Amino acid sequence: MRSTVAAILLMLLLPAVVFANGSTWAMRTILDERSFTTVVGHALDSGVIRDRLAERATAIALDKLNDVDGRTEQVMRDVFGLDVVPSRPQLELLLRPVFAAALEAPAVRDERDRVVAAAHRFVVSGASTPDAAVSFRGTQVVLDLGPVIERLAMTVDPRLPADGLADLTPRDASVPLADAGRLRSVGSMLVVLDGTRTVVPIVLLAMIVVIVLLAHRRLRAVGLVGVTLLLAGLACLTVTIFAGEFAREISDETAVNHVAGDAYDAFASLLLVQSAGLVVGGAVIALAAWVMRSRRPAAS
């Protein structure tokens, strides 16, 4: 009976270790708002994403200005000193580099980080309750960039908000963030990880102790625990490597996928280290148990 219980616990140990490894990783990375905002901020700082944000901000700004009579002409006078309004492509060429440069301003970066933090809170709460920054539009979750663009406009020229780039609504400045179904799946998983992050390590340690105590051949049980840790580490390494493709396809927006992929790569480095530690630790435990059994066969 004791051996049967130990065998059952040993079979359950593999998924338990995988889950605990993921829970520990999530607690140190994506569940931590400061860590999440910092990593995503670094991804947003890449030249490709900065140019894409400037392009999107320019398009939103021009769309908004076109809805207000005479405002585009006023902006040209205020910002560029032009008396003639260029064509839309020419306006984009004029505004895009100005917006790209302003994205580096501390005030704009702070506003951007606040929006990222709001998106983080939405996801870790289960991706089910919208707020001022994140909402649903059909099957898509959309992110309101209005506060960032308003801050951007103020940074470029304080007269721009008065010229029409103020009080942007989510309809004016929202961008697709991700498919709602996929994001809910991620959010639900994070809720589970967050809710069990304290109890899982305790349960895991208790399982290992019980397995060893119940086993008739304890050195052999220790060796099997080591092998299980090794296999769990290999499983985590495999999942970590292939999960990056999921992150890069979470949205219909290319820029969002680029940021998600870069952020995942940054976060995954820690999970790779943890998983490699399981492989090495498990191998050491299994080898040590095997050596001790070889030298003391009677004790096994």
PDB file of C-alpha atoms in Angstrom:
ATOM      1  CA  MET A   1       0.000   0.000   0.000  1.00  0.00           C
ATOM      2  CA  ARG A   2       2.785   2.419   0.915  1.00  0.00           C
ATOM      3  CA  SER A   3       4.609   1.694  -2.328  1.00  0.00           C
ATOM      4  CA  THR A   4       1.406   2.209  -4.327  1.00  0.00           C
ATOM      5  CA  VAL A   5       0.775   5.614  -2.766  1.00  0.00           C
ATOM      6  CA  ALA A   6       4.410   6.599  -3.349  1.00  0.00           C
ATOM      7  CA  ALA A   7       4.171   5.490  -6.984  1.00  0.00           C
ATOM      8  CA  ILE A   8       1.001   7.536  -7.529  1.00  0.00           C
ATOM      9  CA  LEU A   9       2.577  10.611  -5.942  1.00  0.00           C
ATOM     10  CA  LEU A  10       5.665  10.120  -8.087  1.00  0.00           C
ATOM     11  CA  MET A  11       3.521  10.151 -11.249  1.00  0.00           C
ATOM     12  CA  LEU A  12       1.802  13.335 -10.059  1.00  0.00           C
ATOM     13  CA  LEU A  13       5.131  14.918  -9.244  1.00  0.00           C
ATOM     14  CA  LEU A  14       6.048  15.588 -12.890  1.00  0.00           C
ATOM     15  CA  PRO A  15       3.081  17.885 -13.729  1.00  0.00           C
ATOM     16  CA  ALA A  16       3.357  19.418 -10.261  1.00  0.00           C
ATOM     17  CA  VAL A  17       6.990  20.403 -10.839  1.00  0.00           C
ATOM     18  CA  VAL A  18       6.158  21.803 -14.286  1.00  0.00           C
ATOM     19  CA  PHE A  19       3.320  23.851 -12.798  1.00  0.00           C
ATOM     20  CA  ALA A  20       5.450  25.070  -9.890  1.00  0.00           C
ATOM     21  CA  ASN A  21       8.229  26.095 -12.253  1.00  0.00           C
ATOM     22  CA  GLY A  22       5.782  28.097 -14.348  1.00  0.00           C
ATOM     23  CA  SER A  23       4.179  29.639 -11.280  1.00  0.00           C
ATOM     24  CA  THR A  24       7.535  30.763  -9.875  1.00  0.00           C
ATOM     25  CA  TRP A  25       8.529  32.218 -13.237  1.00  0.00           C
ATOM     26  CA  ALA A  26       5.242  34.078 -13.646  1.00  0.00           C
ATOM     27  CA  MET A  27       5.461  35.515 -10.131  1.00  0.00           C
ATOM     28  CA  ARG A  28       8.911  36.954 -10.898  1.00  0.00           C
ATOM     29  CA  THR A  29       8.045  38.266 -14.367  1.00  0.00           C
ATOM     30  CA  ILE A  30       4.655  38.750 -16.003  1.00  0.00           C
ATOM     31  CA  LEU A  31       2.653  38.900 -12.759  1.00  0.00           C
ATOM     32  CA  ASP A  32       4.869  41.689 -11.442  1.00  0.00           C
ATOM     33  CA  GLU A  33       3.593  44.990 -12.835  1.00  0.00           C
ATOM     34  CA  ARG A  34       6.903  46.833 -12.568  1.00  0.00           C
ATOM     35  CA  SER A  35       8.809  44.027 -14.267  1.00  0.00           C
ATOM     36  CA  PHE A  36       6.159  43.742 -16.990  1.00  0.00           C
ATOM     37  CA  THR A  37       6.084  47.483 -17.669  1.00  0.00           C
ATOM     38  CA  THR A  38       9.878  47.689 -17.789  1.00  0.00           C
ATOM     39  CA  VAL A  39      10.277  44.792 -20.214  1.00  0.00           C
ATOM     40  CA  VAL A  40       7.453  45.935 -22.500  1.00  0.00           C
ATOM     41  CA  GLY A  41       8.838  49.474 -22.345  1.00  0.00           C
ATOM     42  CA  HIS A  42      12.205  48.220 -23.587  1.00  0.00           C
ATOM     43  CA  ALA A  43      10.436  46.405 -26.425  1.00  0.00           C
ATOM     44  CA  LEU A  44       8.587  49.607 -27.325  1.00  0.00           C
ATOM     45  CA  ASP A  45      11.894  51.473 -27.443  1.00  0.00           C
ATOM     46  CA  SER A  46      13.100  49.542 -30.498  1.00  0.00           C
ATOM     47  CA  GLY A  47      13.474  51.606 -33.646  1.00  0.00           C
ATOM     48  CA  VAL A  48      10.940  49.534 -35.576  1.00  0.00           C
ATOM     49  CA  ILE A  49       8.243  49.914 -32.933  1.00  0.00           C
ATOM     50  CA  ARG A  50       8.987  53.599 -32.363  1.00  0.00           C
ATOM     51  CA  ASP A  51       8.536  54.261 -36.075  1.00  0.00           C
ATOM     52  CA  ARG A  52       5.339  52.212 -36.113  1.00  0.00           C
ATOM     53  CA  LEU A  53       3.974  54.126 -33.111  1.00  0.00           C
ATOM     54  CA  ALA A  54       4.873  57.426 -34.761  1.00  0.00           C
ATOM     55  CA  GLU A  55       3.127  56.301 -37.939  1.00  0.00           C
ATOM     56  CA  ARG A  56      -0.001  55.295 -36.029  1.00  0.00           C
ATOM     57  CA  ALA A  57       0.020  58.494 -33.945  1.00  0.00           C
ATOM     58  CA  THR A  58       0.368  60.569 -37.113  1.00  0.00           C
ATOM     59  CA  ALA A  59      -2.578  58.817 -38.755  1.00  0.00           C
ATOM     60  CA  ILE A  60      -4.753  59.242 -35.655  1.00  0.00           C
ATOM     61  CA  ALA A  61      -3.782  62.906 -35.316  1.00  0.00           C
ATOM     62  CA  LEU A  62      -4.545  63.716 -38.948  1.00  0.00           C
ATOM     63  CA  ASP A  63      -7.861  61.851 -38.824  1.00  0.00           C
ATOM     64  CA  LYS A  64      -8.822  63.821 -35.740  1.00  0.00           C
ATOM     65  CA  LEU A  65      -7.741  67.150 -37.220  1.00  0.00           C
ATOM     66  CA  ASN A  66      -9.690  66.486 -40.401  1.00  0.00           C
ATOM     67  CA  ASP A  67     -12.845  66.207 -38.296  1.00  0.00           C
ATOM     68  CA  VAL A  68     -12.403  69.780 -37.064  1.00  0.00           C
ATOM     69  CA  ASP A  69     -12.931  72.545 -39.611  1.00  0.00           C
ATOM     70  CA  GLY A  70      -9.778  74.480 -40.391  1.00  0.00           C
ATOM     71  CA  ARG A  71      -7.661  72.796 -37.737  1.00  0.00           C
ATOM     72  CA  THR A  72      -5.218  71.124 -40.125  1.00  0.00           C
ATOM     73  CA  GLU A  73      -4.355  74.493 -41.629  1.00  0.00           C
ATOM     74  CA  GLN A  74      -3.908  75.960 -38.155  1.00  0.00           C
ATOM     75  CA  VAL A  75      -1.550  73.133 -37.168  1.00  0.00           C
ATOM     76  CA  MET A  76       0.580  73.742 -40.249  1.00  0.00           C
ATOM     77  CA  ARG A  77       0.943  77.375 -39.266  1.00  0.00           C
ATOM     78  CA  ASP A  78       1.660  76.593 -35.609  1.00  0.00           C
ATOM     79  CA  VAL A  79       4.130  73.745 -36.022  1.00  0.00           C
ATOM     80  CA  PHE A  80       5.762  74.263 -39.401  1.00  0.00           C
ATOM     81  CA  GLY A  81       5.043  77.887 -40.245  1.00  0.00           C
ATOM     82  CA  LEU A  82       3.340  76.904 -43.508  1.00  0.00           C
ATOM     83  CA  ASP A  83       0.553  78.955 -45.059  1.00  0.00           C
ATOM     84  CA  VAL A  84      -0.498  76.222 -47.490  1.00  0.00           C
ATOM     85  CA  VAL A  85      -1.810  72.860 -46.347  1.00  0.00           C
ATOM     86  CA  PRO A  86       0.126  70.012 -48.042  1.00  0.00           C
ATOM     87  CA  SER A  87      -1.481  66.788 -49.221  1.00  0.00           C
ATOM     88  CA  ARG A  88      -2.144  63.955 -46.746  1.00  0.00           C
ATOM     89  CA  PRO A  89       1.027  61.993 -47.726  1.00  0.00           C
ATOM     90  CA  GLN A  90       3.079  65.176 -47.377  1.00  0.00           C
ATOM     91  CA  LEU A  91       1.519  65.879 -43.980  1.00  0.00           C
ATOM     92  CA  GLU A  92       2.436  62.376 -42.841  1.00  0.00           C
ATOM     93  CA  LEU A  93       6.036  62.871 -43.960  1.00  0.00           C
ATOM     94  CA  LEU A  94       6.183  66.135 -42.008  1.00  0.00           C
ATOM     95  CA  LEU A  95       4.572  64.948 -38.775  1.00  0.00           C
ATOM     96  CA  ARG A  96       5.944  61.413 -38.470  1.00  0.00           C
ATOM     97  CA  PRO A  97       9.576  62.298 -37.640  1.00  0.00           C
ATOM     98  CA  VAL A  98       8.397  65.000 -35.233  1.00  0.00           C
ATOM     99  CA  PHE A  99       6.203  62.518 -33.387  1.00  0.00           C
ATOM    100  CA  ALA A 100       8.949  59.861 -33.457  1.00  0.00           C
ATOM    101  CA  ALA A 101      11.369  62.246 -31.750  1.00  0.00           C
ATOM    102  CA  ALA A 102       8.748  63.300 -29.180  1.00  0.00           C
ATOM    103  CA  LEU A 103       8.151  59.660 -28.194  1.00  0.00           C
ATOM    104  CA  GLU A 104      11.493  59.813 -26.365  1.00  0.00           C
ATOM    105  CA  ALA A 105      10.322  62.634 -24.086  1.00  0.00           C
ATOM    106  CA  PRO A 106      10.048  61.578 -20.396  1.00  0.00           C
ATOM    107  CA  ALA A 107       6.452  62.808 -20.100  1.00  0.00           C
ATOM    108  CA  VAL A 108       5.381  60.758 -23.127  1.00  0.00           C
ATOM    109  CA  ARG A 109       7.227  57.671 -21.883  1.00  0.00           C
ATOM    110  CA  ASP A 110       5.544  58.003 -18.477  1.00  0.00           C
ATOM    111  CA  GLU A 111       2.120  58.190 -20.118  1.00  0.00           C
ATOM    112  CA  ARG A 112       2.981  55.213 -22.298  1.00  0.00           C
ATOM    113  CA  ASP A 113       4.019  53.215 -19.232  1.00  0.00           C
ATOM    114  CA  ARG A 114       0.715  54.055 -17.530  1.00  0.00           C
ATOM    115  CA  VAL A 115      -1.189  52.652 -20.503  1.00  0.00           C
ATOM    116  CA  VAL A 116       1.007  49.517 -20.495  1.00  0.00           C
ATOM    117  CA  ALA A 117       0.379  49.090 -16.761  1.00  0.00           C
ATOM    118  CA  ALA A 118      -3.376  49.358 -17.359  1.00  0.00           C
ATOM    119  CA  ALA A 119      -3.145  46.658 -20.035  1.00  0.00           C
ATOM    120  CA  HIS A 120      -1.180  44.493 -17.586  1.00  0.00           C
ATOM    121  CA  ARG A 121      -3.834  44.843 -14.882  1.00  0.00           C
ATOM    122  CA  PHE A 122      -6.496  43.893 -17.409  1.00  0.00           C
ATOM    123  CA  VAL A 123      -4.680  40.712 -18.460  1.00  0.00           C
ATOM    124  CA  VAL A 124      -3.698  39.482 -14.984  1.00  0.00           C
ATOM    125  CA  SER A 125      -7.275  40.003 -13.760  1.00  0.00           C
ATOM    126  CA  GLY A 126      -8.486  37.458 -16.316  1.00  0.00           C
ATOM    127  CA  ALA A 127      -8.925  39.709 -19.381  1.00  0.00           C
ATOM    128  CA  SER A 128     -12.654  39.936 -18.784  1.00  0.00           C
ATOM    129  CA  THR A 129     -13.313  43.342 -17.228  1.00  0.00           C
ATOM    130  CA  PRO A 130     -12.655  46.387 -19.443  1.00  0.00           C
ATOM    131  CA  ASP A 131     -11.559  49.731 -18.034  1.00  0.00           C
ATOM    132  CA  ALA A 132     -10.704  53.209 -19.306  1.00  0.00           C
ATOM    133  CA  ALA A 133      -7.644  52.022 -21.238  1.00  0.00           C
ATOM    134  CA  VAL A 134      -8.732  48.574 -22.431  1.00  0.00           C
ATOM    135  CA  SER A 135     -12.067  47.595 -23.955  1.00  0.00           C
ATOM    136  CA  PHE A 136     -13.712  45.090 -26.274  1.00  0.00           C
ATOM    137  CA  ARG A 137     -14.571  45.785 -29.885  1.00  0.00           C
ATOM    138  CA  GLY A 138     -16.174  42.749 -31.450  1.00  0.00           C
ATOM    139  CA  THR A 139     -13.783  39.833 -31.084  1.00  0.00           C
ATOM    140  CA  GLN A 140     -10.826  42.127 -30.425  1.00  0.00           C
ATOM    141  CA  VAL A 141      -9.442  43.687 -27.270  1.00  0.00           C
ATOM    142  CA  VAL A 142      -8.452  47.270 -28.082  1.00  0.00           C
ATOM    143  CA  LEU A 143      -6.084  49.627 -26.291  1.00  0.00           C
ATOM    144  CA  ASP A 144      -6.841  53.335 -26.029  1.00  0.00           C
ATOM    145  CA  LEU A 145      -3.767  55.364 -27.023  1.00  0.00           C
ATOM    146  CA  GLY A 146      -5.601  58.663 -26.590  1.00  0.00           C
ATOM    147  CA  PRO A 147      -3.728  59.794 -23.443  1.00  0.00           C
ATOM    148  CA  VAL A 148      -0.371  58.990 -25.080  1.00  0.00           C
ATOM    149  CA  ILE A 149      -1.211  60.910 -28.258  1.00  0.00           C
ATOM    150  CA  GLU A 150      -2.514  63.882 -26.279  1.00  0.00           C
ATOM    151  CA  ARG A 151       0.719  63.959 -24.270  1.00  0.00           C
ATOM    152  CA  LEU A 152       2.655  63.548 -27.505  1.00  0.00           C
ATOM    153  CA  ALA A 153       0.847  66.504 -29.047  1.00  0.00           C
ATOM    154  CA  MET A 154       1.512  68.645 -25.974  1.00  0.00           C
ATOM    155  CA  THR A 155       5.202  67.733 -26.132  1.00  0.00           C
ATOM    156  CA  VAL A 156       5.508  68.585 -29.835  1.00  0.00           C
ATOM    157  CA  ASP A 157       3.765  71.917 -29.416  1.00  0.00           C
ATOM    158  CA  PRO A 158       1.545  73.127 -26.530  1.00  0.00           C
ATOM    159  CA  ARG A 159      -0.823  74.669 -29.094  1.00  0.00           C
ATOM    160  CA  LEU A 160      -1.678  71.341 -30.712  1.00  0.00           C
ATOM    161  CA  PRO A 161      -4.274  70.261 -28.102  1.00  0.00           C
ATOM    162  CA  ALA A 162      -6.094  73.552 -28.595  1.00  0.00           C
ATOM    163  CA  ASP A 163      -5.948  72.994 -32.348  1.00  0.00           C
ATOM    164  CA  GLY A 164      -7.929  69.778 -32.034  1.00  0.00           C
ATOM    165  CA  LEU A 165      -5.707  67.111 -30.489  1.00  0.00           C
ATOM    166  CA  ALA A 166      -7.379  67.077 -27.100  1.00  0.00           C
ATOM    167  CA  ASP A 167     -10.045  64.905 -25.486  1.00  0.00           C
ATOM    168  CA  LEU A 168      -9.438  62.008 -27.838  1.00  0.00           C
ATOM    169  CA  THR A 169     -12.040  59.301 -27.392  1.00  0.00           C
ATOM    170  CA  PRO A 170     -11.335  55.542 -27.565  1.00  0.00           C
ATOM    171  CA  ARG A 171     -13.003  55.604 -30.962  1.00  0.00           C
ATOM    172  CA  ASP A 172     -10.448  58.172 -32.139  1.00  0.00           C
ATOM    173  CA  ALA A 173      -7.294  56.491 -30.853  1.00  0.00           C
ATOM    174  CA  SER A 174      -7.824  52.774 -30.156  1.00  0.00           C
ATOM    175  CA  VAL A 175      -5.608  50.075 -31.647  1.00  0.00           C
ATOM    176  CA  PRO A 176      -6.212  46.305 -31.679  1.00  0.00           C
ATOM    177  CA  LEU A 177      -4.332  44.636 -28.845  1.00  0.00           C
ATOM    178  CA  ALA A 178      -5.196  40.957 -29.261  1.00  0.00           C
ATOM    179  CA  ASP A 179      -7.914  38.464 -30.040  1.00  0.00           C
ATOM    180  CA  ALA A 180     -10.259  38.422 -27.047  1.00  0.00           C
ATOM    181  CA  GLY A 181     -10.404  34.627 -26.864  1.00  0.00           C
ATOM    182  CA  ARG A 182      -6.637  34.212 -26.853  1.00  0.00           C
ATOM    183  CA  LEU A 183      -6.153  36.945 -24.295  1.00  0.00           C
ATOM    184  CA  ARG A 184      -8.805  35.441 -22.022  1.00  0.00           C
ATOM    185  CA  SER A 185      -6.975  32.108 -22.186  1.00  0.00           C
ATOM    186  CA  VAL A 186      -3.745  33.800 -21.149  1.00  0.00           C
ATOM    187  CA  GLY A 187      -5.520  35.813 -18.464  1.00  0.00           C
ATOM    188  CA  SER A 188      -7.253  32.767 -16.999  1.00  0.00           C
ATOM    189  CA  MET A 189      -3.947  30.920 -16.802  1.00  0.00           C
ATOM    190  CA  LEU A 190      -2.322  33.879 -15.046  1.00  0.00           C
ATOM    191  CA  VAL A 191      -5.163  34.077 -12.534  1.00  0.00           C
ATOM    192  CA  VAL A 192      -4.602  30.409 -11.642  1.00  0.00           C
ATOM    193  CA  LEU A 193      -0.834  30.905 -11.374  1.00  0.00           C
ATOM    194  CA  ASP A 194      -1.301  33.973  -9.207  1.00  0.00           C
ATOM    195  CA  GLY A 195      -3.801  32.264  -6.921  1.00  0.00           C
ATOM    196  CA  THR A 196      -1.642  29.179  -6.346  1.00  0.00           C
ATOM    197  CA  ARG A 197       1.854  30.655  -6.236  1.00  0.00           C
ATOM    198  CA  THR A 198       2.099  30.372  -2.431  1.00  0.00           C
ATOM    199  CA  VAL A 199       0.631  26.917  -1.918  1.00  0.00           C
ATOM    200  CA  VAL A 200       2.218  25.109  -4.895  1.00  0.00           C
ATOM    201  CA  PRO A 201       5.835  25.067  -3.587  1.00  0.00           C
ATOM    202  CA  ILE A 202       4.618  23.832  -0.188  1.00  0.00           C
ATOM    203  CA  VAL A 203       2.564  21.042  -1.766  1.00  0.00           C
ATOM    204  CA  LEU A 204       5.479  20.114  -4.031  1.00  0.00           C
ATOM    205  CA  LEU A 205       7.915  19.840  -1.132  1.00  0.00           C
ATOM    206  CA  ALA A 206       5.382  17.816   0.870  1.00  0.00           C
ATOM    207  CA  MET A 207       4.916  15.403  -2.052  1.00  0.00           C
ATOM    208  CA  ILE A 208       8.665  14.787  -2.306  1.00  0.00           C
ATOM    209  CA  VAL A 209       8.994  14.173   1.442  1.00  0.00           C
ATOM    210  CA  VAL A 210       6.027  11.777   1.493  1.00  0.00           C
ATOM    211  CA  ILE A 211       7.326   9.882  -1.573  1.00  0.00           C
ATOM    212  CA  VAL A 212      10.705   9.296   0.091  1.00  0.00           C
ATOM    213  CA  LEU A 213       9.216   8.398   3.498  1.00  0.00           C
ATOM    214  CA  LEU A 214       6.704   5.940   2.076  1.00  0.00           C
ATOM    215  CA  ALA A 215       9.127   4.176  -0.233  1.00  0.00           C
ATOM    216  CA  HIS A 216      10.654   0.903   0.918  1.00  0.00           C
ATOM    217  CA  ARG A 217      13.850   1.741  -0.957  1.00  0.00           C
ATOM    218  CA  ARG A 218      14.424   5.351  -0.125  1.00  0.00           C
ATOM    219  CA  LEU A 219      17.622   5.885  -2.083  1.00  0.00           C
ATOM    220  CA  ARG A 220      15.871   4.521  -5.138  1.00  0.00           C
ATOM    221  CA  ALA A 221      12.951   6.887  -4.455  1.00  0.00           C
ATOM    222  CA  VAL A 222      15.350   9.843  -4.191  1.00  0.00           C
ATOM    223  CA  GLY A 223      16.860   8.834  -7.523  1.00  0.00           C
ATOM    224  CA  LEU A 224      13.419   8.641  -9.137  1.00  0.00           C
ATOM    225  CA  VAL A 225      12.580  12.085  -7.743  1.00  0.00           C
ATOM    226  CA  GLY A 226      15.766  13.356  -9.377  1.00  0.00           C
ATOM    227  CA  VAL A 227      14.801  11.779 -12.712  1.00  0.00           C
ATOM    228  CA  THR A 228      11.342  13.347 -12.423  1.00  0.00           C
ATOM    229  CA  LEU A 229      12.870  16.792 -11.834  1.00  0.00           C
ATOM    230  CA  LEU A 230      15.101  16.273 -14.862  1.00  0.00           C
ATOM    231  CA  LEU A 231      12.144  15.285 -17.071  1.00  0.00           C
ATOM    232  CA  ALA A 232      10.091  18.228 -15.786  1.00  0.00           C
ATOM    233  CA  GLY A 233      12.934  20.581 -16.652  1.00  0.00           C
ATOM    234  CA  LEU A 234      13.163  19.139 -20.174  1.00  0.00           C
ATOM    235  CA  ALA A 235       9.390  19.513 -20.606  1.00  0.00           C
ATOM    236  CA  CYS A 236       9.568  23.158 -19.471  1.00  0.00           C
ATOM    237  CA  LEU A 237      12.449  23.871 -21.846  1.00  0.00           C
ATOM    238  CA  THR A 238      10.470  22.422 -24.756  1.00  0.00           C
ATOM    239  CA  VAL A 239       7.323  24.397 -23.932  1.00  0.00           C
ATOM    240  CA  THR A 240       9.311  27.607 -23.420  1.00  0.00           C
ATOM    241  CA  ILE A 241      10.981  27.336 -26.812  1.00  0.00           C
ATOM    242  CA  PHE A 242       7.777  26.678 -28.759  1.00  0.00           C
ATOM    243  CA  ALA A 243       5.480  29.050 -26.801  1.00  0.00           C
ATOM    244  CA  GLY A 244       7.209  32.035 -28.367  1.00  0.00           C
ATOM    245  CA  GLU A 245       5.305  31.417 -31.593  1.00  0.00           C
ATOM    246  CA  PHE A 246       2.024  31.797 -29.703  1.00  0.00           C
ATOM    247  CA  ALA A 247       3.159  35.161 -28.335  1.00  0.00           C
ATOM    248  CA  ARG A 248       4.076  36.353 -31.827  1.00  0.00           C
ATOM    249  CA  GLU A 249       0.616  35.547 -33.172  1.00  0.00           C
ATOM    250  CA  ILE A 250      -1.553  36.888 -30.363  1.00  0.00           C
ATOM    251  CA  SER A 251      -2.795  39.890 -32.364  1.00  0.00           C
ATOM    252  CA  ASP A 252      -3.792  40.903 -35.872  1.00  0.00           C
ATOM    253  CA  GLU A 253      -1.571  43.943 -35.401  1.00  0.00           C
ATOM    254  CA  THR A 254       1.997  43.358 -36.582  1.00  0.00           C
ATOM    255  CA  ALA A 255       3.484  45.867 -34.144  1.00  0.00           C
ATOM    256  CA  VAL A 256       1.702  44.265 -31.184  1.00  0.00           C
ATOM    257  CA  ASN A 257       3.016  40.838 -32.195  1.00  0.00           C
ATOM    258  CA  HIS A 258       6.520  42.293 -32.476  1.00  0.00           C
ATOM    259  CA  VAL A 259       6.332  43.761 -28.962  1.00  0.00           C
ATOM    260  CA  ALA A 260       4.761  40.576 -27.546  1.00  0.00           C
ATOM    261  CA  GLY A 261       7.495  38.464 -29.122  1.00  0.00           C
ATOM    262  CA  ASP A 262      10.318  40.667 -27.843  1.00  0.00           C
ATOM    263  CA  ALA A 263       8.796  40.833 -24.361  1.00  0.00           C
ATOM    264  CA  TYR A 264       8.309  37.071 -24.280  1.00  0.00           C
ATOM    265  CA  ASP A 265      11.925  36.490 -25.292  1.00  0.00           C
ATOM    266  CA  ALA A 266      13.055  38.719 -22.425  1.00  0.00           C
ATOM    267  CA  PHE A 267      10.786  36.976 -19.920  1.00  0.00           C
ATOM    268  CA  ALA A 268      11.565  33.494 -21.253  1.00  0.00           C
ATOM    269  CA  SER A 269      15.264  33.826 -20.477  1.00  0.00           C
ATOM    270  CA  LEU A 270      14.498  33.412 -16.771  1.00  0.00           C
ATOM    271  CA  LEU A 271      12.245  30.408 -17.428  1.00  0.00           C
ATOM    272  CA  LEU A 272      14.995  28.809 -19.492  1.00  0.00           C
ATOM    273  CA  VAL A 273      17.434  29.283 -16.598  1.00  0.00           C
ATOM    274  CA  GLN A 274      14.952  27.844 -14.077  1.00  0.00           C
ATOM    275  CA  SER A 275      14.201  24.864 -16.329  1.00  0.00           C
ATOM    276  CA  ALA A 276      17.881  24.213 -16.973  1.00  0.00           C
ATOM    277  CA  GLY A 277      18.377  24.316 -13.203  1.00  0.00           C
ATOM    278  CA  LEU A 278      15.763  21.583 -12.829  1.00  0.00           C
ATOM    279  CA  VAL A 279      17.548  19.462 -15.427  1.00  0.00           C
ATOM    280  CA  VAL A 280      20.931  19.886 -13.779  1.00  0.00           C
ATOM    281  CA  GLY A 281      19.594  19.536 -10.243  1.00  0.00           C
ATOM    282  CA  GLY A 282      17.572  16.472 -11.118  1.00  0.00           C
ATOM    283  CA  ALA A 283      20.538  14.862 -12.859  1.00  0.00           C
ATOM    284  CA  VAL A 284      22.785  15.522  -9.847  1.00  0.00           C
ATOM    285  CA  ILE A 285      20.227  14.065  -7.411  1.00  0.00           C
ATOM    286  CA  ALA A 286      19.647  10.975  -9.576  1.00  0.00           C
ATOM    287  CA  LEU A 287      23.381  10.413 -10.071  1.00  0.00           C
ATOM    288  CA  ALA A 288      24.148  10.882  -6.381  1.00  0.00           C
ATOM    289  CA  ALA A 289      21.429   8.398  -5.408  1.00  0.00           C
ATOM    290  CA  TRP A 290      22.710   5.885  -7.955  1.00  0.00           C
ATOM    291  CA  VAL A 291      26.304   6.200  -6.671  1.00  0.00           C
ATOM    292  CA  MET A 292      25.184   5.770  -3.069  1.00  0.00           C
ATOM    293  CA  ARG A 293      23.109   2.710  -3.961  1.00  0.00           C
ATOM    294  CA  SER A 294      26.043   1.221  -5.866  1.00  0.00           C
ATOM    295  CA  ARG A 295      28.343   1.638  -2.874  1.00  0.00           C
ATOM    296  CA  ARG A 296      25.797   0.504  -0.304  1.00  0.00           C
ATOM    297  CA  PRO A 297      23.614  -2.094  -1.973  1.00  0.00           C
ATOM    298  CA  ALA A 298      22.434  -3.489   1.338  1.00  0.00           C
ATOM    299  CA  ALA A 299      20.969  -0.128   2.358  1.00  0.00           C
ATOM    300  CA  SER A 300      18.857   0.120  -0.771  1.00  0.00           C
TER     301      SER A 300
END
